[in-house]
mmCIF file of C-alpha atoms in Angstrom:
data_model
loop_
_atom_site.group_PDB
_atom_site.id
_atom_site.type_symbol
_atom_site.label_atom_id
_atom_site.label_comp_id
_atom_site.label_asym_id
_atom_site.label_seq_id
_atom_site.Cartn_x
_atom_site.Cartn_y
_atom_site.Cartn_z
ATOM 1 C CA MET A 1 39.183 3.675 108.220
ATOM 2 C CA ASN A 2 40.807 3.987 111.654
ATOM 3 C CA SER A 3 44.587 3.525 111.615
ATOM 4 C CA THR A 4 44.377 1.235 114.696
ATOM 5 C CA SER A 5 41.877 -1.174 113.102
ATOM 6 C CA LEU A 6 42.838 -4.312 111.216
ATOM 7 C CA THR A 7 42.343 -4.551 107.478
ATOM 8 C CA VAL A 8 41.470 -7.583 105.394
ATOM 9 C CA LEU A 9 45.164 -8.157 104.689
ATOM 10 C CA ASP A 10 45.924 -8.261 108.412
ATOM 11 C CA LEU A 11 43.163 -10.774 109.095
ATOM 12 C CA VAL A 12 44.254 -13.058 106.247
ATOM 13 C CA ALA A 13 47.906 -12.933 107.351
ATOM 14 C CA ILE A 14 46.982 -13.726 110.965
ATOM 15 C CA ALA A 15 44.792 -16.642 109.846
ATOM 16 C CA ILE A 16 47.612 -18.133 107.733
ATOM 17 C CA VAL A 17 50.151 -17.888 110.545
ATOM 18 C CA LEU A 18 47.798 -19.371 113.181
ATOM 19 C CA ILE A 19 46.728 -22.271 110.966
ATOM 20 C CA SER A 20 50.344 -23.090 110.153
ATOM 21 C CA ALA A 21 51.334 -22.903 113.839
ATOM 22 C CA GLY A 22 48.394 -25.059 114.951
ATOM 23 C CA LEU A 23 49.125 -27.809 112.423
ATOM 24 C CA ALA A 24 52.809 -27.804 113.351
ATOM 25 C CA PHE A 25 51.951 -28.050 117.062
ATOM 26 C CA LEU A 26 49.729 -31.088 116.503
ATOM 27 C CA ARG A 27 52.173 -32.879 114.224
ATOM 28 C CA GLY A 28 55.378 -31.907 115.990
ATOM 29 C CA PHE A 29 58.583 -30.310 114.894
ATOM 30 C CA VAL A 30 60.165 -33.500 113.591
ATOM 31 C CA HIS A 31 57.162 -34.366 111.442
ATOM 32 C CA GLU A 32 56.966 -30.878 109.918
ATOM 33 C CA VAL A 33 60.663 -30.669 109.122
ATOM 34 C CA LEU A 34 60.740 -34.161 107.648
ATOM 35 C CA SER A 35 57.587 -33.389 105.627
ATOM 36 C CA ILE A 36 59.284 -30.421 104.004
ATOM 37 C CA GLY A 37 62.343 -32.590 103.460
ATOM 38 C CA ALA A 38 60.121 -35.207 101.813
ATOM 39 C CA TRP A 39 58.812 -32.652 99.278
ATOM 40 C CA VAL A 40 62.308 -31.374 98.562
ATOM 41 C CA GLY A 41 63.662 -34.929 98.264
ATOM 42 C CA ALA A 42 60.846 -35.914 95.885
ATOM 43 C CA ALA A 43 61.648 -32.912 93.678
ATOM 44 C CA PHE A 44 65.340 -33.850 93.534
ATOM 45 C CA ALA A 45 64.455 -37.488 92.832
ATOM 46 C CA ALA A 46 62.282 -36.457 89.878
ATOM 47 C CA LEU A 47 64.971 -34.080 88.598
ATOM 48 C CA TYR A 48 67.914 -36.471 88.692
ATOM 49 C CA GLY A 49 65.986 -39.675 87.951
ATOM 50 C CA PHE A 50 64.126 -38.310 84.923
ATOM 51 C CA PRO A 51 66.928 -39.015 82.349
ATOM 52 C CA VAL A 52 67.051 -42.636 83.524
ATOM 53 C CA VAL A 53 63.305 -43.299 83.525
ATOM 54 C CA ARG A 54 62.400 -41.394 80.326
ATOM 55 C CA PRO A 55 63.657 -44.090 77.854
ATOM 56 C CA LEU A 56 61.671 -46.750 79.716
ATOM 57 C CA ALA A 57 58.530 -44.608 79.624
ATOM 58 C CA ARG A 58 58.861 -43.969 75.877
ATOM 59 C CA GLU A 59 59.065 -47.709 75.240
ATOM 60 C CA HIS A 60 55.583 -48.193 76.715
ATOM 61 C CA ILE A 61 53.965 -44.866 75.654
ATOM 62 C CA SER A 62 53.917 -43.942 71.951
ATOM 63 C CA MET A 63 53.538 -40.177 72.480
ATOM 64 C CA PRO A 64 56.892 -38.657 73.575
ATOM 65 C CA LEU A 65 55.325 -35.746 75.456
ATOM 66 C CA ALA A 66 52.933 -37.975 77.375
ATOM 67 C CA ALA A 67 55.807 -40.363 78.163
ATOM 68 C CA ASP A 68 57.968 -37.546 79.568
ATOM 69 C CA ILE A 69 55.127 -36.206 81.725
ATOM 70 C CA ALA A 70 54.338 -39.669 83.038
ATOM 71 C CA ALA A 71 58.010 -40.299 83.865
ATOM 72 C CA GLY A 72 58.470 -37.015 85.760
ATOM 73 C CA VAL A 73 55.177 -37.116 87.657
ATOM 74 C CA GLY A 74 55.590 -40.806 88.455
ATOM 75 C CA LEU A 75 59.062 -40.303 89.894
ATOM 76 C CA PHE A 76 57.909 -37.363 92.044
ATOM 77 C CA LEU A 77 54.880 -39.196 93.459
ATOM 78 C CA VAL A 78 56.761 -42.408 94.182
ATOM 79 C CA ALA A 79 59.555 -40.541 95.988
ATOM 80 C CA LEU A 80 57.055 -38.397 97.936
ATOM 81 C CA ILE A 81 55.084 -41.444 99.100
ATOM 82 C CA VAL A 82 58.210 -43.300 100.206
ATOM 83 C CA LEU A 83 59.634 -40.304 102.061
ATOM 84 C CA SER A 84 56.258 -39.539 103.687
ATOM 85 C CA ILE A 85 56.104 -43.088 105.051
ATOM 86 C CA VAL A 86 59.591 -42.690 106.499
ATOM 87 C CA THR A 87 58.640 -39.298 107.978
ATOM 88 C CA SER A 88 55.535 -40.692 109.676
ATOM 89 C CA ALA A 89 57.487 -43.578 111.189
ATOM 90 C CA ILE A 90 60.161 -41.308 112.627
ATOM 91 C CA SER A 91 57.664 -38.750 114.000
ATOM 92 C CA ARG A 92 55.692 -41.482 115.799
ATOM 93 C CA GLN A 93 58.835 -42.680 117.500
ATOM 94 C CA VAL A 94 59.639 -39.142 118.692
ATOM 95 C CA GLN A 95 56.106 -38.428 119.963
ATOM 96 C CA SER A 96 55.991 -41.699 121.899
ATOM 97 C CA SER A 97 59.183 -40.798 123.719
ATOM 98 C CA GLY A 98 59.860 -38.210 126.415
ATOM 99 C CA LEU A 99 60.625 -35.595 123.771
ATOM 100 C CA ASN A 100 56.955 -35.134 122.886
ATOM 101 C CA SER A 101 56.521 -31.792 124.685
ATOM 102 C CA LEU A 102 59.699 -30.377 123.251
ATOM 103 C CA ASP A 103 58.744 -31.639 119.799
ATOM 104 C CA ARG A 104 55.353 -29.920 119.937
ATOM 105 C CA SER A 105 56.777 -26.666 121.283
ATOM 106 C CA LEU A 106 59.394 -26.527 118.570
ATOM 107 C CA GLY A 107 56.704 -27.451 116.081
ATOM 108 C CA PHE A 108 54.605 -24.443 117.153
ATOM 109 C CA LEU A 109 57.563 -22.095 116.643
ATOM 110 C CA PHE A 110 58.327 -23.703 113.320
ATOM 111 C CA GLY A 111 54.690 -23.242 112.282
ATOM 112 C CA LEU A 112 54.887 -19.538 113.072
ATOM 113 C CA LEU A 113 58.030 -19.201 110.971
ATOM 114 C CA ARG A 114 56.518 -21.163 108.098
ATOM 115 C CA GLY A 115 53.351 -19.047 108.181
ATOM 116 C CA GLY A 116 55.455 -15.880 108.027
ATOM 117 C CA VAL A 117 57.301 -17.208 104.983
ATOM 118 C CA VAL A 118 53.997 -18.010 103.261
ATOM 119 C CA VAL A 119 52.689 -14.501 104.011
ATOM 120 C CA ALA A 120 55.900 -12.924 102.657
ATOM 121 C CA LEU A 121 55.617 -14.981 99.452
ATOM 122 C CA ALA A 122 51.983 -13.930 99.093
ATOM 123 C CA PHE A 123 52.992 -10.279 99.555
ATOM 124 C CA ILE A 124 55.586 -10.609 96.767
ATOM 125 C CA VAL A 125 52.882 -11.896 94.431
ATOM 126 C CA LEU A 126 50.572 -9.101 95.598
ATOM 127 C CA SER A 127 53.253 -6.530 94.794
ATOM 128 C CA TRP A 128 53.263 -7.819 91.200
ATOM 129 C CA VAL A 129 49.524 -7.195 90.939
ATOM 130 C CA PHE A 130 49.826 -3.648 92.380
ATOM 131 C CA PRO A 131 53.367 -2.524 91.358
ATOM 132 C CA PRO A 132 53.199 1.214 92.209
ATOM 133 C CA ALA A 133 52.465 2.075 95.813
ATOM 134 C CA SER A 134 50.044 4.803 94.696
ATOM 135 C CA ALA A 135 47.856 2.222 92.938
ATOM 136 C CA ARG A 136 47.502 -0.033 95.974
ATOM 137 C CA PRO A 137 44.115 -0.019 97.725
ATOM 138 C CA ASP A 138 43.547 1.100 101.291
ATOM 139 C CA TRP A 139 43.317 -2.438 102.661
ATOM 140 C CA ILE A 140 47.021 -2.789 101.743
ATOM 141 C CA MET A 141 48.344 0.680 102.523
ATOM 142 C CA LEU A 142 46.537 0.896 105.894
ATOM 143 C CA SER A 143 47.550 -2.585 106.989
ATOM 144 C CA ARG A 144 49.282 -2.645 110.377
ATOM 145 C CA GLY A 145 51.419 -5.607 109.314
ATOM 146 C CA LEU A 146 52.601 -3.955 106.096
ATOM 147 C CA PRO A 147 56.123 -3.088 107.393
ATOM 148 C CA MET A 148 56.693 -6.684 108.562
ATOM 149 C CA MET A 149 55.458 -8.076 105.239
ATOM 150 C CA GLU A 150 57.774 -5.783 103.287
ATOM 151 C CA ARG A 151 60.669 -6.756 105.545
ATOM 152 C CA GLY A 152 59.972 -10.461 105.068
ATOM 153 C CA ALA A 153 59.706 -10.023 101.295
ATOM 154 C CA ASP A 154 63.085 -8.235 101.238
ATOM 155 C CA ILE A 155 64.709 -11.079 103.229
ATOM 156 C CA LEU A 156 63.373 -13.685 100.799
ATOM 157 C CA ARG A 157 64.585 -11.665 97.821
ATOM 158 C CA SER A 158 68.070 -11.477 99.362
ATOM 159 C CA LEU A 159 68.184 -15.299 99.547
ATOM 160 C CA VAL A 160 67.157 -15.752 95.915
ATOM 161 C CA PRO A 161 69.874 -15.887 93.204
ATOM 162 C CA SER A 162 70.296 -12.845 90.986
ATOM 163 C CA ASP A 163 68.990 -14.693 87.926
ATOM 164 C CA LEU A 164 65.681 -15.360 89.629
ATOM 165 C CA LEU A 165 65.510 -11.733 90.750
ATOM 166 C CA GLU A 166 65.817 -10.646 87.128
ATOM 167 C CA GLU A 167 62.968 -12.980 86.257
ATOM 168 C CA GLU A 168 60.926 -11.446 89.063
ATOM 169 C CA ASN A 169 61.582 -7.921 87.792
ATOM 170 C CA ARG A 170 60.690 -8.990 84.271
ATOM 171 C CA ALA A 171 57.462 -10.575 85.464
ATOM 172 C CA ARG A 172 56.637 -7.451 87.455
ATOM 173 C CA SER A 173 57.218 -5.182 84.452
ATOM 174 C CA MET A 174 55.102 -7.439 82.241
ATOM 175 C CA THR A 175 52.315 -7.357 84.800
ATOM 176 C CA GLN A 176 52.501 -3.563 84.991
ATOM 177 C CA ASP A 177 52.417 -3.249 81.190
ATOM 178 C CA ALA A 178 49.396 -5.533 81.008
ATOM 179 C CA GLN A 179 47.607 -3.434 83.612
ATOM 180 C CA GLU A 180 48.375 -0.222 81.719
ATOM 181 C CA GLN A 181 47.056 -1.701 78.481
ATOM 182 C CA ALA A 182 43.913 -2.920 80.205
ATOM 183 C CA LYS A 183 43.401 0.539 81.743
ATOM 184 C CA ARG A 184 43.802 2.286 78.376
ATOM 185 C CA ALA A 185 41.425 -0.170 76.746
ATOM 186 C CA MET A 186 38.834 0.463 79.455
ATOM 187 C CA GLU A 187 39.165 4.245 79.094
ATOM 188 C CA ALA A 188 38.795 3.972 75.313
ATOM 189 C CA LYS A 189 35.670 1.845 75.731
ATOM 190 C CA GLN A 190 34.145 4.312 78.197
ATOM 191 C CA LEU A 191 34.872 7.215 75.830
ATOM 192 C CA TYR A 192 33.265 5.349 72.937
ATOM 193 C CA ASP A 193 30.184 4.579 75.033
ATOM 194 C CA ARG A 194 29.821 8.257 75.997
ATOM 195 C CA LEU A 195 30.083 9.345 72.362
ATOM 196 C CA ALA A 196 27.752 6.651 71.068
ATOM 197 C CA GLN A 197 25.099 7.165 73.758
ATOM 198 C CA PRO A 198 24.392 10.830 74.602
ATOM 199 C CA ALA A 199 23.434 11.727 78.134
ATOM 200 C CA PRO A 200 19.711 11.498 79.042
ATOM 201 C CA GLY A 201 17.848 14.758 78.487
ATOM 202 C CA ALA A 202 20.242 16.024 75.819
ATOM 203 C CA PRO A 203 18.426 17.666 72.847
ATOM 204 C CA GLN A 204 18.241 15.418 69.855
ATOM 205 C CA PRO A 205 19.084 16.909 66.449
ATOM 206 C CA GLN A 206 16.007 17.584 64.313
ATOM 207 C CA GLN A 207 16.051 15.790 61.006
ATOM 208 C CA PRO A 208 14.431 17.604 58.038
ATOM 209 C CA VAL A 209 11.169 15.944 57.028
ATOM 210 C CA VAL A 210 10.844 15.536 53.281
ATOM 211 C CA PRO A 211 7.204 14.974 52.231
ATOM 212 C CA ALA A 212 6.473 12.138 49.899
ATOM 213 C CA SER A 213 5.568 12.772 46.313
ATOM 214 C CA GLY A 214 2.214 14.507 46.372
ATOM 215 C CA ALA A 215 1.807 14.156 50.162
ATOM 216 C CA GLY A 216 0.515 17.147 52.091
ATOM 217 C CA LEU A 217 -0.215 19.205 48.951
ATOM 218 C CA PRO A 218 -3.733 20.522 48.119
ATOM 219 C CA GLN A 219 -5.399 18.519 45.408
ATOM 220 C CA THR A 220 -6.521 20.716 42.507
ATOM 221 C CA ASN A 221 -8.487 19.808 39.454
ATOM 222 C CA VAL A 222 -7.251 21.950 36.630
ATOM 223 C CA GLN A 223 -9.080 21.397 33.392
ATOM 224 C CA ALA A 224 -7.212 22.301 30.269
ATOM 225 C CA ALA A 225 -8.824 24.424 27.635
ATOM 226 C CA PRO A 226 -10.570 22.359 24.968
ATOM 227 C CA THR A 227 -9.032 22.059 21.563
ATOM 228 C CA PRO A 228 -10.459 24.734 19.239
ATOM 229 C CA THR A 229 -12.861 23.402 16.594
ATOM 230 C CA LEU A 230 -12.383 24.431 12.984
ATOM 231 C CA ILE A 231 -15.492 26.242 11.711
ATOM 232 C CA GLY A 232 -16.396 25.873 8.090
ATOM 233 C CA PRO A 233 -18.785 27.919 5.993
ATOM 234 C CA ASN A 234 -22.378 28.290 7.149
ATOM 235 C CA GLY A 235 -21.282 27.689 10.766
ATOM 236 C CA ILE A 236 -20.761 23.945 10.258
ATOM 237 C CA GLY A 237 -17.774 22.349 11.880
ATOM 238 C CA ALA A 238 -15.230 20.160 10.119
ATOM 239 C CA ASN A 239 -16.904 16.994 11.548
ATOM 240 C CA GLY A 240 -20.322 17.957 10.154
ATOM 241 C CA GLN A 241 -21.725 19.023 13.540
ATOM 242 C CA PRO A 242 -22.822 22.543 14.423
ATOM 243 C CA ALA A 243 -19.862 24.498 15.674
ATOM 244 C CA ARG A 244 -19.915 25.860 19.207
ATOM 245 C CA PRO A 245 -17.891 28.815 20.335
ATOM 246 C CA PRO A 246 -14.860 27.447 22.220
ATOM 247 C CA SER A 247 -14.281 28.229 25.868
ATOM 248 C CA THR A 248 -10.743 29.464 26.242
ATOM 249 C CA ALA A 249 -10.751 29.932 30.018
ATOM 250 C CA PRO A 250 -9.488 26.943 32.036
ATOM 251 C CA SER A 251 -11.385 25.882 35.135
ATOM 252 C CA LEU A 252 -10.131 25.026 38.611
ATOM 253 C CA ASN A 253 -12.128 22.405 40.551
ATOM 254 C CA GLY A 254 -15.029 22.868 38.182
ATOM 255 C CA GLN A 255 -15.043 26.701 38.386
ATOM 256 C CA THR A 256 -14.000 28.955 35.542
ATOM 257 C CA LEU A 257 -10.927 30.987 36.403
ATOM 258 C CA SER A 258 -11.925 34.001 34.271
ATOM 259 C CA GLY A 259 -15.114 36.029 34.449
ATOM 260 C CA PRO A 260 -17.070 37.416 37.373
ATOM 261 C CA GLN A 261 -17.251 35.375 40.607
ATOM 262 C CA THR A 262 -20.431 33.813 41.909
ATOM 263 C CA GLY A 263 -22.714 36.289 43.668
ATOM 264 C CA GLN A 264 -21.490 39.357 41.737
ATOM 265 C CA PRO A 265 -23.921 41.197 39.370
ATOM 266 C CA GLN A 266 -23.360 40.346 35.752
ATOM 267 C CA PRO A 267 -23.960 42.902 32.956
ATOM 268 C CA GLN A 268 -27.001 42.331 30.835
ATOM 269 C CA THR A 269 -26.093 41.666 27.244
ATOM 270 C CA GLN A 270 -28.378 41.076 24.322
ATOM 271 C CA THR A 271 -27.526 37.920 22.529
ATOM 272 C CA GLN A 272 -29.192 36.397 19.573
ATOM 273 C CA ASN A 273 -29.292 32.692 19.541
ATOM 274 C CA ALA A 274 -28.386 30.951 16.359
ATOM 275 C CA GLN A 275 -30.776 28.356 14.991
ATOM 276 C CA PRO A 276 -29.545 24.873 15.435
ATOM 277 C CA GLY A 277 -28.165 23.333 12.329
ATOM 278 C CA THR A 278 -27.732 26.646 10.385
ATOM 279 C CA GLY A 279 -25.487 28.964 12.333
ATOM 280 C CA TYR A 280 -27.752 32.010 11.358
ATOM 281 C CA THR A 281 -29.587 34.330 13.728
ATOM 282 C CA ASP A 282 -33.325 35.125 13.574
ATOM 283 C CA LYS A 283 -32.630 38.489 11.963
ATOM 284 C CA ASP A 284 -30.641 36.832 9.204
ATOM 285 C CA ARG A 285 -33.459 34.318 8.562
ATOM 286 C CA GLN A 286 -35.994 37.108 8.293
ATOM 287 C CA GLY A 287 -33.826 38.934 5.784
ATOM 288 C CA ILE A 288 -33.356 35.775 3.735
ATOM 289 C CA ASN A 289 -37.106 35.042 3.757
ATOM 290 C CA GLN A 290 -37.884 38.569 2.495
ATOM 291 C CA ILE A 291 -35.439 38.172 -0.384
ATOM 292 C CA ILE A 292 -37.005 34.828 -1.337
ATOM 293 C CA GLN A 293 -40.512 36.339 -1.317
ATOM 294 C CA LYS A 294 -39.435 39.237 -3.561
ATOM 295 C CA THR A 295 -37.963 36.908 -6.104
ATOM 296 C CA GLN A 296 -41.101 34.799 -6.380
#
């Protein structure tokens, strides 16, 4: 921003001063001074007349707090209305006389002074919001009217009693403490948000995947070896059925685990089948038949 340009603070201050001066010019010096006197007189009337009116208000209003508020506000409004009527009557008499031009000219000067006082008061409040000069924004620090505002604020502070100055310093320190706490709270919130939400594109930690029970594993069909059958005499089992030689090799998915694989040549072996129901081979039967024939 150019140092010769006006900031927002400059424009607002100029607008306040011009509006105050214009109103004072139209109303006149006498009207403006008496108007301020009317407000001050109404405040004093409410202050000193409150102890007298409060008992009367409490007789008609059951709530003490509401009665006190009604008494104070009522006194202030009544006094302000009466004094405003008196002010209007006096100002009309002055404007209708030959002192009209002088009254308006003095009113314009008074309006400028009143606008400057309002701007100085606003700057004091603004200094509470931005206590350190380093924390003030550019529209304050680059203001061309900043030296005049600071000078006006210092003049007003010199006219204020020391007790009120202590209250001002206390209010300023409280405002600064509140701003510091709000700043720390905002920084803590921003830090928490950064920790809770990682930056976009950051690699996410891989979580180990634990398969469910039986999931992803090859299904096998393992057949247990059959229970061996007790063989009695003559090759008859214990249950009266012909005994069969047990198969001791387990099978996997219907295929026997032991023995030669499919497609491989198997050795030729001579086996003699036993007759069903006897458990004897053909050679044994022939030998038995020969013995029976010899004995006959």
